[in-house]
Every structure is written in C-alpha cells, then in structure tokens.
mmCIF file of C-alpha atoms in Angstrom:
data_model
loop_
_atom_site.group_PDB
_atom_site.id
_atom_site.type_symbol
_atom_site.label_atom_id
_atom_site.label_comp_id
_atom_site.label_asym_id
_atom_site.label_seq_id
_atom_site.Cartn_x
_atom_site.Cartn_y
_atom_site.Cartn_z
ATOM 1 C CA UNK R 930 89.236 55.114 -160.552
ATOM 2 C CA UNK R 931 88.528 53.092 -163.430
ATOM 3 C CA UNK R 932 87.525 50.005 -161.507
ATOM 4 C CA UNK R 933 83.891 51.844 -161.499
ATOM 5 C CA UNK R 934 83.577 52.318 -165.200
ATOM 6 C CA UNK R 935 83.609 48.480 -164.844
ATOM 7 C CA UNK R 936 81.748 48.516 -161.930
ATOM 8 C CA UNK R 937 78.887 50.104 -163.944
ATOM 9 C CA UNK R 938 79.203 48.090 -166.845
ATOM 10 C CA UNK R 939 79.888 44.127 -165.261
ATOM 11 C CA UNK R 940 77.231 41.581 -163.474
ATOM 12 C CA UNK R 941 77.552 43.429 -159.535
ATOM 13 C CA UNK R 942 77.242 40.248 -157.935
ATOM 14 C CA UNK R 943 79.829 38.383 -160.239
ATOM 15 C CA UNK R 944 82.178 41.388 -159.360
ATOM 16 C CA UNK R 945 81.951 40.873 -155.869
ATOM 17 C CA UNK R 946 82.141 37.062 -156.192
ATOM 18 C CA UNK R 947 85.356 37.891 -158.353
ATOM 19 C CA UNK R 948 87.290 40.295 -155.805
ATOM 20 C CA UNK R 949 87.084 38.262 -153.326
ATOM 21 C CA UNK R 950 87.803 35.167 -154.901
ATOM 22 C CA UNK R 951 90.908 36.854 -156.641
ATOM 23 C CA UNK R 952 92.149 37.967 -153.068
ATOM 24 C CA UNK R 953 91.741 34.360 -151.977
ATOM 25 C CA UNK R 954 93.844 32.834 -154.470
ATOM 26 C CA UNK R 955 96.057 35.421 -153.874
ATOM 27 C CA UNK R 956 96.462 34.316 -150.411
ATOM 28 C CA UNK R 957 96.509 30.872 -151.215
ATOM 29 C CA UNK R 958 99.622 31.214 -153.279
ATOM 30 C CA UNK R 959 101.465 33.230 -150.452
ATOM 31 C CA UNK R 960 100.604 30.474 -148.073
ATOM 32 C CA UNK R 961 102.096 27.737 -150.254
ATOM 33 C CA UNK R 962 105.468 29.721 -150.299
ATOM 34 C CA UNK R 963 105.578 29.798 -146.581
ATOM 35 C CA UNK R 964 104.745 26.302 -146.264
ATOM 36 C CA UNK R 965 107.792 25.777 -148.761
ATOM 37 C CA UNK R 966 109.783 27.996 -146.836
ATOM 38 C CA UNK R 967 110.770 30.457 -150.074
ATOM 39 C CA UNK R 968 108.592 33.440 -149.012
ATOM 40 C CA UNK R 969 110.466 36.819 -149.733
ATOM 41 C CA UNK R 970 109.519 39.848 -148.880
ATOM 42 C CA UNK R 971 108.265 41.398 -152.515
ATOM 43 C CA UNK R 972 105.665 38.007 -152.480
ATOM 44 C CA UNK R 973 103.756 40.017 -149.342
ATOM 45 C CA UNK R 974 103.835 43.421 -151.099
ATOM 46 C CA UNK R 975 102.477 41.707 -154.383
ATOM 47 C CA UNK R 976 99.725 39.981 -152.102
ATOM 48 C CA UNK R 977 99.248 43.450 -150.542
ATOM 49 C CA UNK R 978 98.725 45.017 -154.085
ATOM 50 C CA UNK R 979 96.523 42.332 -155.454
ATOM 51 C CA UNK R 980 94.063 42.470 -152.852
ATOM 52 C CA UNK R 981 93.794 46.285 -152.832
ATOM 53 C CA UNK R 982 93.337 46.078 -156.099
ATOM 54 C CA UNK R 983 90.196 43.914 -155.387
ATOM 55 C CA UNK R 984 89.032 46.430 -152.795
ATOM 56 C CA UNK R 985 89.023 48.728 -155.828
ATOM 57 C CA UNK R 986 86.433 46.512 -157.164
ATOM 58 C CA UNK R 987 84.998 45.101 -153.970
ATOM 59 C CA UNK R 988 83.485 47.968 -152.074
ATOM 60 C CA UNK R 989 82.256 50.486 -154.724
ATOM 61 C CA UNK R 990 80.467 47.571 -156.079
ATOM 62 C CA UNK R 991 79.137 46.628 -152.637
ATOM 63 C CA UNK R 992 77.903 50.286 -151.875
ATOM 64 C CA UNK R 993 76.037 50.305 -155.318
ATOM 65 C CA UNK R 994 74.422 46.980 -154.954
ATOM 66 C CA UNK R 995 72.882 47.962 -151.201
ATOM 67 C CA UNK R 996 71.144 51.269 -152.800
ATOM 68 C CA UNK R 997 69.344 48.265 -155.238
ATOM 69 C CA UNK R 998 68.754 46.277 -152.240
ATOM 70 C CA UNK R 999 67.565 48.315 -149.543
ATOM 71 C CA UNK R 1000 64.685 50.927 -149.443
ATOM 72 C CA UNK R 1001 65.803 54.438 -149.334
ATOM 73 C CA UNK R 1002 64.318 55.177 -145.914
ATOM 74 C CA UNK R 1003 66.638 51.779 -143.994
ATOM 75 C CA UNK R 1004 69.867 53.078 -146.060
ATOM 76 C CA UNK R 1005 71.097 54.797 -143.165
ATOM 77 C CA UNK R 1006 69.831 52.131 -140.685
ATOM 78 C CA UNK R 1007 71.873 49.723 -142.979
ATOM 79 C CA UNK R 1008 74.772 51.706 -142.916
ATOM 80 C CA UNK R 1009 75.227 51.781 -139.313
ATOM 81 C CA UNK R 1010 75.042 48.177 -139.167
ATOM 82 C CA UNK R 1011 77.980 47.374 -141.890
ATOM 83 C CA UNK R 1012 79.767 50.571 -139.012
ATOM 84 C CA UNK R 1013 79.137 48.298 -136.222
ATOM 85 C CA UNK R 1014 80.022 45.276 -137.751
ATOM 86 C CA UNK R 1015 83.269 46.982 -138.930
ATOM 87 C CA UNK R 1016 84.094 48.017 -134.895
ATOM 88 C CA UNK R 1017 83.092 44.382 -134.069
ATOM 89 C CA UNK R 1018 85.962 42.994 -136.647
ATOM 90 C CA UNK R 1019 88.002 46.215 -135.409
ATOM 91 C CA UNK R 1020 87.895 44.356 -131.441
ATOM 92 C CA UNK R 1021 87.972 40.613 -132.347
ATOM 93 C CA UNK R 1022 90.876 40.509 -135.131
ATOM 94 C CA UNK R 1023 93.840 41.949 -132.788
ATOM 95 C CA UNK R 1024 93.283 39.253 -130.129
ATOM 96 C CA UNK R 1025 92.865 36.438 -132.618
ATOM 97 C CA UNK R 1026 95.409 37.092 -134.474
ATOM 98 C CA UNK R 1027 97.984 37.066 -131.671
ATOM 99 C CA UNK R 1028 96.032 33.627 -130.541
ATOM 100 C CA UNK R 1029 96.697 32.007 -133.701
ATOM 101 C CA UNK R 1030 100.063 32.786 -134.110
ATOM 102 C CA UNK R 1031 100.830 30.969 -131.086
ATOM 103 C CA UNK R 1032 98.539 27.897 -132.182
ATOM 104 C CA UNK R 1033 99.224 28.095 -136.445
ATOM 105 C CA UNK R 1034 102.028 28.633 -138.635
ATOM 106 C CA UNK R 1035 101.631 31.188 -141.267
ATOM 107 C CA UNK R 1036 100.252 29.015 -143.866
ATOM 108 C CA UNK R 1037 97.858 27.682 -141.288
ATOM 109 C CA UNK R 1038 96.898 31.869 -140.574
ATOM 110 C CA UNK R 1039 96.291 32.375 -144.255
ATOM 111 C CA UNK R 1040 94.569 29.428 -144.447
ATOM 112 C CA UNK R 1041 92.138 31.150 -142.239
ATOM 113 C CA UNK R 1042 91.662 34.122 -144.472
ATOM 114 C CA UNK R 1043 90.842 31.768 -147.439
ATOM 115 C CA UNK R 1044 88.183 30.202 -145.592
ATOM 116 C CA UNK R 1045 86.607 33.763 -144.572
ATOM 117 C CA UNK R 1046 86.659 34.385 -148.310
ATOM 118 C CA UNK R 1047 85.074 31.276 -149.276
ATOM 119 C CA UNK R 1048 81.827 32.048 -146.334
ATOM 120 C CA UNK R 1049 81.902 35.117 -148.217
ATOM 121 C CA UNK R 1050 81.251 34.022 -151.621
ATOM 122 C CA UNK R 1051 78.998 31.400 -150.798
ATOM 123 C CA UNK R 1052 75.945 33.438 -149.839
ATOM 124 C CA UNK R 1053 76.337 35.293 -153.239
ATOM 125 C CA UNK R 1054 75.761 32.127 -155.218
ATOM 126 C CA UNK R 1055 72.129 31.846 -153.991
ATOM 127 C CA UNK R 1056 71.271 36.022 -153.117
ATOM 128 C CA UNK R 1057 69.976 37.153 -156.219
ATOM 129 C CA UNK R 1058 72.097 41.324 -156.704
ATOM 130 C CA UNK R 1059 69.640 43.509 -159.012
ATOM 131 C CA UNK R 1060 71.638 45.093 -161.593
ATOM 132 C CA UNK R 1061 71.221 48.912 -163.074
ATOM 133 C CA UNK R 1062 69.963 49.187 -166.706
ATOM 134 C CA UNK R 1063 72.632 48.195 -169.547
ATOM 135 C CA UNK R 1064 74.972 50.882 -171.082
ATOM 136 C CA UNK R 1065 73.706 51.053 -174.762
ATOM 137 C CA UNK R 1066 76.703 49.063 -175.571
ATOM 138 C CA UNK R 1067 75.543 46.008 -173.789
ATOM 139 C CA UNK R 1068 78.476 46.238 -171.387
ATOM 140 C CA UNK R 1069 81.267 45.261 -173.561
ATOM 141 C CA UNK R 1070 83.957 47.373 -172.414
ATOM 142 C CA UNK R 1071 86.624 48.729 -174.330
ATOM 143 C CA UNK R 1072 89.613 50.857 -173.386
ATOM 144 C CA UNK R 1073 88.201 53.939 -175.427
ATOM 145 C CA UNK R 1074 84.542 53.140 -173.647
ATOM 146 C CA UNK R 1075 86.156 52.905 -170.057
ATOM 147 C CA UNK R 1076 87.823 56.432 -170.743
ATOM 148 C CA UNK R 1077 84.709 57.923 -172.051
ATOM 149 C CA UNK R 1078 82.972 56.395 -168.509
ATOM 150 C CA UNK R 1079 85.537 58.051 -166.376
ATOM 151 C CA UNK R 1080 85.113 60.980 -167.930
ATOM 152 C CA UNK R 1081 81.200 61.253 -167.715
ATOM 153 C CA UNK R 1082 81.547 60.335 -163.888
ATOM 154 C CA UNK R 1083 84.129 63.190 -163.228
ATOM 155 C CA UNK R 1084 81.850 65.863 -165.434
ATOM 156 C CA UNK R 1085 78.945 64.264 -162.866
ATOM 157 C CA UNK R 1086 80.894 65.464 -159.881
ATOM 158 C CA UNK R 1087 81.373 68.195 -161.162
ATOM 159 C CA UNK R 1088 78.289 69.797 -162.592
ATOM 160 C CA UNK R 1089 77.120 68.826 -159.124
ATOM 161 C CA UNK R 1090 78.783 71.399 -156.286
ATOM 162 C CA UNK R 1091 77.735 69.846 -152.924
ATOM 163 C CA UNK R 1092 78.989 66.347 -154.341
ATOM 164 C CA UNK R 1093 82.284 67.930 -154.891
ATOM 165 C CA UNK R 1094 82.188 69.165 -151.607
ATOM 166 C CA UNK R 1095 81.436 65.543 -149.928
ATOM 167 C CA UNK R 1096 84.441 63.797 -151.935
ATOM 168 C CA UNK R 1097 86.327 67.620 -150.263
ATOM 169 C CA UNK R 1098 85.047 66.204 -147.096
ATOM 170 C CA UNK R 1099 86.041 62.565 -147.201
ATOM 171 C CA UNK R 1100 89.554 63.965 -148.280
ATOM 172 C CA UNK R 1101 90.036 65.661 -145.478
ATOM 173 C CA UNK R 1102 89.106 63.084 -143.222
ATOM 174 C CA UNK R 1103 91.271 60.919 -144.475
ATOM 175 C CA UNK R 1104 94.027 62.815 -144.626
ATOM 176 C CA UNK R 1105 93.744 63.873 -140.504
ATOM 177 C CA UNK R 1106 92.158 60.345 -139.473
ATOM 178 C CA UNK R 1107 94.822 57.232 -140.584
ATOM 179 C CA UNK R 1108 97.963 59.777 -139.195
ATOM 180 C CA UNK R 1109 96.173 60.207 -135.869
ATOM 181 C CA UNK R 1110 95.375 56.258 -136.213
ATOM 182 C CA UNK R 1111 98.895 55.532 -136.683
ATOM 183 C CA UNK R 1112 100.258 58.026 -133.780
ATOM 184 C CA UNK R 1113 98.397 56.229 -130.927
ATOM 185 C CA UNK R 1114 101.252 53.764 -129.631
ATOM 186 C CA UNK R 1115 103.635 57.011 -129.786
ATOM 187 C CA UNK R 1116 100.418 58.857 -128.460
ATOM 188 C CA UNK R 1117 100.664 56.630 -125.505
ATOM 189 C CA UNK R 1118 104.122 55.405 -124.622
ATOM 190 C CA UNK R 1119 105.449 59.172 -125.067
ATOM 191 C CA UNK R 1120 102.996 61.477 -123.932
ATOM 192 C CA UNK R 1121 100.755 59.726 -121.710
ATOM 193 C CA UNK R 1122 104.124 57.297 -120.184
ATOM 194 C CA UNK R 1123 102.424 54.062 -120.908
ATOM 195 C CA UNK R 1124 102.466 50.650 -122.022
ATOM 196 C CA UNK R 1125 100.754 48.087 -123.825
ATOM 197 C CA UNK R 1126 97.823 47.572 -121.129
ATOM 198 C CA UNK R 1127 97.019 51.487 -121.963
ATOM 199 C CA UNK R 1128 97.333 51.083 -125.679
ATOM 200 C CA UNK R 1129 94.678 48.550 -125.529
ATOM 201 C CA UNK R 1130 92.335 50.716 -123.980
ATOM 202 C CA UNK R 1131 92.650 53.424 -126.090
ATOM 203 C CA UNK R 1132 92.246 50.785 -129.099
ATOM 204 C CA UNK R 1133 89.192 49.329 -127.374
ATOM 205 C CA UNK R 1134 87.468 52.432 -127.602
ATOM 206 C CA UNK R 1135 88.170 52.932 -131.120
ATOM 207 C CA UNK R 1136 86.433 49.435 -131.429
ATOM 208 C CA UNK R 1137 83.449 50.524 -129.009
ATOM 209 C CA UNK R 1138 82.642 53.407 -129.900
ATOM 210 C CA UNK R 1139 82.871 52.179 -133.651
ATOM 211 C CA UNK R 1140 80.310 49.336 -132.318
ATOM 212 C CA UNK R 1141 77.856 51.296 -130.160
ATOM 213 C CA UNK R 1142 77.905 54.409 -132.612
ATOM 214 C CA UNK R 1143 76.667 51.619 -135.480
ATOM 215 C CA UNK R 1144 74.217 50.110 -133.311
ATOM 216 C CA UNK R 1145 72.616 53.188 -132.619
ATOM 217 C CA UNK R 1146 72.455 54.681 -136.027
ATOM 218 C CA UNK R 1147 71.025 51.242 -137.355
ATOM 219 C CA UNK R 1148 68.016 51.375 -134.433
ATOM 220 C CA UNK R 1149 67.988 54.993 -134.804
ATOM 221 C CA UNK R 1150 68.474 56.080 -138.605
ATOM 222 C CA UNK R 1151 69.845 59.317 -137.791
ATOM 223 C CA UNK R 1152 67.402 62.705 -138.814
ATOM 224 C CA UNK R 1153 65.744 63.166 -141.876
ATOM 225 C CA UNK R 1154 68.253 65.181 -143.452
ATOM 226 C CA UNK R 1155 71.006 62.875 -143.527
ATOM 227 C CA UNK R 1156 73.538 65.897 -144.377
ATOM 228 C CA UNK R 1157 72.487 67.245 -141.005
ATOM 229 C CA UNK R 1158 73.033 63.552 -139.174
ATOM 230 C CA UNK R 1159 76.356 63.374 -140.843
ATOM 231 C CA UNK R 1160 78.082 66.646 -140.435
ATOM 232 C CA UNK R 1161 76.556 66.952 -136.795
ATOM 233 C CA UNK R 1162 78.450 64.266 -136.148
ATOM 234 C CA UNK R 1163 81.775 64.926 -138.283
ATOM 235 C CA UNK R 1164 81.935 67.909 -135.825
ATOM 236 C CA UNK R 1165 81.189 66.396 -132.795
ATOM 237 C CA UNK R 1166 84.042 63.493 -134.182
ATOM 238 C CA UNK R 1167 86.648 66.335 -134.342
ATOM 239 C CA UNK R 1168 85.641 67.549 -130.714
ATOM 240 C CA UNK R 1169 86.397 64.411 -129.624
ATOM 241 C CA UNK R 1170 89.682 64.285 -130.896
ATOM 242 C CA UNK R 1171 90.542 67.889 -129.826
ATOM 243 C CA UNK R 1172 90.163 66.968 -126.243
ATOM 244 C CA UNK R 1173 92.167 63.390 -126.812
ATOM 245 C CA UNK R 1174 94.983 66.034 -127.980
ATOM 246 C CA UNK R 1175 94.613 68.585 -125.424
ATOM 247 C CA UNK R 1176 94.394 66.193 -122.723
ATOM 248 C CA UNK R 1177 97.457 66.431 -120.075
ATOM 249 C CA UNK R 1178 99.944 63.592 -118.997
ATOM 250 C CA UNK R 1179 98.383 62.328 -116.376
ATOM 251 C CA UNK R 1180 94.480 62.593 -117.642
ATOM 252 C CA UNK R 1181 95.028 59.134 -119.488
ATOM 253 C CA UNK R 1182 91.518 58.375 -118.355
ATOM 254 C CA UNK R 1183 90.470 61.268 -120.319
ATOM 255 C CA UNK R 1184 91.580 60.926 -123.469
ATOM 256 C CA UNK R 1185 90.273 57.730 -123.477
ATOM 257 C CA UNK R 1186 87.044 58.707 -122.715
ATOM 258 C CA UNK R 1187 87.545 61.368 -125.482
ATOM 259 C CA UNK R 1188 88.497 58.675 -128.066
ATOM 260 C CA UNK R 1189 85.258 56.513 -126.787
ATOM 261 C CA UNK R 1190 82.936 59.557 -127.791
ATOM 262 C CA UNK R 1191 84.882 60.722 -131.248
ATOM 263 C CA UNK R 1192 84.613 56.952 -132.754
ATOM 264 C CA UNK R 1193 80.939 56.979 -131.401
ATOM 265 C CA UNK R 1194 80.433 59.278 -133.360
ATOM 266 C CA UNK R 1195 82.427 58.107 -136.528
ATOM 267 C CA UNK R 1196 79.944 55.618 -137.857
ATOM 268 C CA UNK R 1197 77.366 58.343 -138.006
ATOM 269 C CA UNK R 1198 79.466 60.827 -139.932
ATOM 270 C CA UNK R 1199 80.557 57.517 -142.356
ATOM 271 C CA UNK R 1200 76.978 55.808 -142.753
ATOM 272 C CA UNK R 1201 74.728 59.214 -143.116
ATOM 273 C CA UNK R 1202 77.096 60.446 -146.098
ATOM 274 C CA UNK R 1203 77.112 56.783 -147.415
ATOM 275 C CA UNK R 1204 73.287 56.471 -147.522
ATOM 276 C CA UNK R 1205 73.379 60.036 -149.047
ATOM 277 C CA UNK R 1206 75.646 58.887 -151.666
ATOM 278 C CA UNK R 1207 73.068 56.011 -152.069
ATOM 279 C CA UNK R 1208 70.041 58.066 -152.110
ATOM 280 C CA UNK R 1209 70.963 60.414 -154.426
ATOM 281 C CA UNK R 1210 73.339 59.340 -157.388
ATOM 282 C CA UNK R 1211 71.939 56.855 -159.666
ATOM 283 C CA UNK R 1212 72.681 53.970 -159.847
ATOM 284 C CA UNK R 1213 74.203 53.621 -163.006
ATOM 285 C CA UNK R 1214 76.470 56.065 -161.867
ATOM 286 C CA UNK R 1215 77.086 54.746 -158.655
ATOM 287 C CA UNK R 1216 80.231 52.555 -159.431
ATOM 288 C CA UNK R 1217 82.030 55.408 -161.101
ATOM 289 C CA UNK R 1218 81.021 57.737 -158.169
ATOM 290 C CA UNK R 1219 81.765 55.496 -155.479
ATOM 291 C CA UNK R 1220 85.787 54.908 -156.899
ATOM 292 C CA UNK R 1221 86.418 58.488 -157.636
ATOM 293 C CA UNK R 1222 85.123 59.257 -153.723
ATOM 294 C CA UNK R 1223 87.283 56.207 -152.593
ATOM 295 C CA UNK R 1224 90.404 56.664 -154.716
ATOM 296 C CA UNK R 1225 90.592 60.361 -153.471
ATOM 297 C CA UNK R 1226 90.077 59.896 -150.218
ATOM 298 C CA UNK R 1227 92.462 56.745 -150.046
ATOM 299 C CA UNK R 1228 95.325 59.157 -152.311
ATOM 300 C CA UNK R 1229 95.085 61.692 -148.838
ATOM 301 C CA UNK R 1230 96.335 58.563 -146.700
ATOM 302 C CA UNK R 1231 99.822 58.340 -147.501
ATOM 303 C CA UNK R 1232 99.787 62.210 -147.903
ATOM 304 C CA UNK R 1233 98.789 62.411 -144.456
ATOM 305 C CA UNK R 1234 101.265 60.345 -143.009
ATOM 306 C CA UNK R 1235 103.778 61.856 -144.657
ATOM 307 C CA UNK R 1236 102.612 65.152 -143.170
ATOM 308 C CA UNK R 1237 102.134 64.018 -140.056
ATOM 309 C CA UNK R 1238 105.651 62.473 -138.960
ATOM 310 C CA UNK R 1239 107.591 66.209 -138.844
ATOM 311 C CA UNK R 1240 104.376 67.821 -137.378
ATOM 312 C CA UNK R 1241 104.941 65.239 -134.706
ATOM 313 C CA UNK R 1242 108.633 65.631 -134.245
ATOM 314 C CA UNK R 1243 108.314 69.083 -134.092
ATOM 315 C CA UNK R 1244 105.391 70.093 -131.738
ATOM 316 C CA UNK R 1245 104.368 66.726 -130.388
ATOM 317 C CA UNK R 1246 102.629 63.488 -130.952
ATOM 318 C CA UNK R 1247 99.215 65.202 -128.976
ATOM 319 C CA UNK R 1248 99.446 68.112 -131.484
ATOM 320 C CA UNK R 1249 98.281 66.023 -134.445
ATOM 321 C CA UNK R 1250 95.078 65.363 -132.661
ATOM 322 C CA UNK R 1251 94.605 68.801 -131.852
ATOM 323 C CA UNK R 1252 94.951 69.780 -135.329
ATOM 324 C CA UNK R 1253 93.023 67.083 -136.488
ATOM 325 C CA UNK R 1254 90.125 67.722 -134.323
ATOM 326 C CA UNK R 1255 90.233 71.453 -135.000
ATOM 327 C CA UNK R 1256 90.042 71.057 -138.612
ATOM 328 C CA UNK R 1257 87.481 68.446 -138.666
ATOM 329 C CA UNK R 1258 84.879 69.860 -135.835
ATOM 330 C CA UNK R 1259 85.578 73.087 -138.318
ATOM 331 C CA UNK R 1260 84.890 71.284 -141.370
ATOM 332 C CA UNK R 1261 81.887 69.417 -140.138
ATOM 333 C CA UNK R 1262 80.346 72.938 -138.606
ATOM 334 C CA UNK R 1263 81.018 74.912 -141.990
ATOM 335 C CA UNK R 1264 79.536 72.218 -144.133
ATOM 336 C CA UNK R 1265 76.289 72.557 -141.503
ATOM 337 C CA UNK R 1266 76.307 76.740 -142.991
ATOM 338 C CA UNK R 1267 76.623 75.467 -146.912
ATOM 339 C CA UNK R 1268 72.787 75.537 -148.319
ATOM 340 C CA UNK R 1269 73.920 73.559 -151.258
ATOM 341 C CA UNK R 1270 74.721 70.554 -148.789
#
C-alpha cells in the first residue's frame, strides 16, 4: 500500500517506465543463470517477488494516468478495451508458451519477456503522461511523509461509505474468483471425467468471453450510471458461475456455456467500477486509492485458496462454484439496493 503514496508523489510516466524496466532486468538476470546452468529454485521466487513488486507500482500508476488521459465520458469505453485486450493475452500466451518451449531454451523464453518489456517502454519515451498538481512538498518523499500519505488515503476511504463498500466488493471477488480459477483442471478431470481437450474449452471461454465482454463494453460504454453497469453485471457474473457449479456430469457442454456467459460478463463488472474509480477520486489521490483497492483485494487471494482446498475435499470441486456464484450474484444484487452506491 505504500507504493501509491509514491505513486502520488513521483513523475507517472517515469514510474511506469521504471516498473517495467525493473521487471526486465529482473528477468534478464534469471535468464543469464539458466544459460549458466546455476538456476536454483529461490532465484525464480526472488524474480517472482521483484516483479510483483513492480505491479505494485505498475498498475495503480497506470489506472491514475488513464483518468488524465481520457475524457470522463470514454473511461468506461477504455476500460473495456484494456478487458479485451487482457482475454486476448489470456488465449494467445498458453499456446505460445508451450510453442516456444519446444523451439527455445529458457533463456531464449525470457529473452522474449525482455523484449515485450522493452516495446513497452518505448512508446512512453515519446507519449507525453499529464501529471496531478505537486504535494506542497515538491514530491520529495520521506519515510514520515509516505506514512502521513497512507494515512490521508485510508481516512479518504473512509469518510467515504460507498468507496468502502467497492474495495468490500473487490474483496470478495477476489477471494471467490482465483479459487474457482484454480479448481478448473480438478473441475474437469473429476467431476465432469475429462481431459485436456475439455480443459481447453472451458479455458477458451474464460478467454472469450473475457474478449467479447471487452469489446462490447468499449463500443457500448455500459449505462450512465456506471454503478448500475457494474453490479448488473457482478450479478449476472455470479449466475454464471452458479450454473457452471450446479451443472451435472454429463452437461459438460453446459457449464461451458455457463463459463462463456459469466467471463462475458466479467469485463463489465471490472471496467464500470474502474472508470468509477476514475471518475470520481481525484487524482491526486488516485495512486493511494488505487493500491489500498489492489493490495486488499490481492491479500483475499491466498485467503481464498486456502479456504477453498477443504471446501473442495469436503463437498466437491462443483461446490466452490456454487458458492461462489451464490455469493457474488448476491453481492452484486444487494449493492444494486444500497442508495449510497
């Protein structure tokens, strides 16, 4: 959470420029131990670290610099796109991946990433990033300053009740979505009695519907009330999932169908709250915000799959899903009742 303290302090761009840069070299230094053959298995976890650690910084600062970029009315539009583009790397990574470890050695794989990271930088160099106006210190941070930052952001959440009910939200989801992620090969092999031909499908639609639902938010831009757009379709996201759960052995077809319609619907219940979050912090504040949502949502992953291994063991793989869906269609459909939101 303290990355946005910087966030809101720091050059955007140069942040951005800096994350990913960082994460290169990273990856740069991993594939040098490969190529000397003295890779252990603490190098990966300390590449793993570093470059969430640039995430941190990465997309927080992103999601601040598009509400400078972009009018307010195309934030939602815009949001759909980075969805679909998100589905798009979702599809294409699997199937290259497995492709180039046939054709490349490791080092030659990460060699790969490093280029990515470079076509990423590049554009930055010449797209000029407007910045929020200066902290009265100038934005010379110091340890004391950062605290003080922190502390602002979290009294902005919450002296603000339907913003503390969004990061709520975004909890939740998180918590219920990366378990249910992470159950689909057992999802498949033990309930449904298939193999890897099936788990591709039900994958593909994940990657589909994450495609199609972007697309259509970006031509569409969702209602006028994004709150509406994006608990509508938090709901309707849950639904989806209840019937992947509830579906029987043999109704394989159906749950992938199921799975198509809740990730359509995933990009609008992701990019509507998004371009809220834009539209309606400021964006001096935005950094800060944006961390605190991410780092609370990201604490429920781990939480959830923690949670989620014994609920499987003990009433079934399908169950999460059920649950999942329940709770989610419920959340989405109670938020929809909340004035304040």
């Amino acid at each position: 959470p303290f990355a946005g303290a910087l966030i809101d302090r720091w050059n955007r761009r140069w942040i951005l420029m800096a994350a990913d840069g960082l994460g290169a070299l990273a990856v740069v230094a991993l594939g040098a131990l490969f190529a000397l053959d003295a890779v252990q298995i603490w190098h990966i976890y300390t590449l793993m670290f570093i470059r969430s650690t640039c995430a941190a910084f990465h997309w927080p600062a992103m999601q601040a610099s598009t509400s400078l970029m972009v009018p307010e009315k195309h934030l939602s539009r815009v949001a759909g796109l980075n969805q679909a583009l998100q589905g798009l790397g979702m599809i294409a990574a699997p199937p290259l991946g497995a492709l180039l470890l046939e054709l490349l050695p490791m080092q030659g794989i990460l060699a790969v990433d490093v280029t990515t990271a470079i076509l990423a930088i590049a554009p930055l160099v010449f797209i000029r990033v407007p910045q929020p106006e200066r902290l009265a210190d100038g934005g010379k941070a110091s340890g004391a300053s950062m605290v003080a930052d922190l502390g602002e952001g979290l009294r902005f959440l919450r002296q603000w009740p339907a913003m503390l009910v969004i990061v709520g939200i975004a909890m939740v989801v998180n918590l219920l979505i990366y378990p249910a992620l992470s159950l689909q090969p057992l999802l498949v092999t033990k309930h449904f009695a298939g193999n890897a031909l099936q788990l591709a499908w039900m994958q593909s639609a994940f990657g589909v519907g994450m495609v199609a639902g972007g697309i259509t938010l970006g031509v569409w831009g969702g209602f006028k009330r994004r709150a509406v757009t994006g608990l509508l379709a938090l709901a309707l996201n849950g639904v989806g999932l209840a019937v992947v759960g509830l579906a029987p052995e043999g109704a394989f077809p159906l749950a992938v169908g199921a799975s198509l319609f809740a990730w359509f619907m995933a990009p609008f219940a992701n990019g509507a709250i998004f371009a809220l979050l834009q539209a309606v912090v400021p964006a001096e504040m935005q950094g800060r915000v944006f961390t605190l949502v991410q780092s609370g949502s990201g604490a429920m992953v781990p939480l959830g799959l923690v949670v989620a291994g014994p609920v499987a063991d003990a009433l079934g793989v399908q169950a999460w899903f059920l649950i999942a869906g329940l709770v989610m269609a419920l959340v989405g459909a109670v938020g929809l009742s909340i004035p304040a939101l």
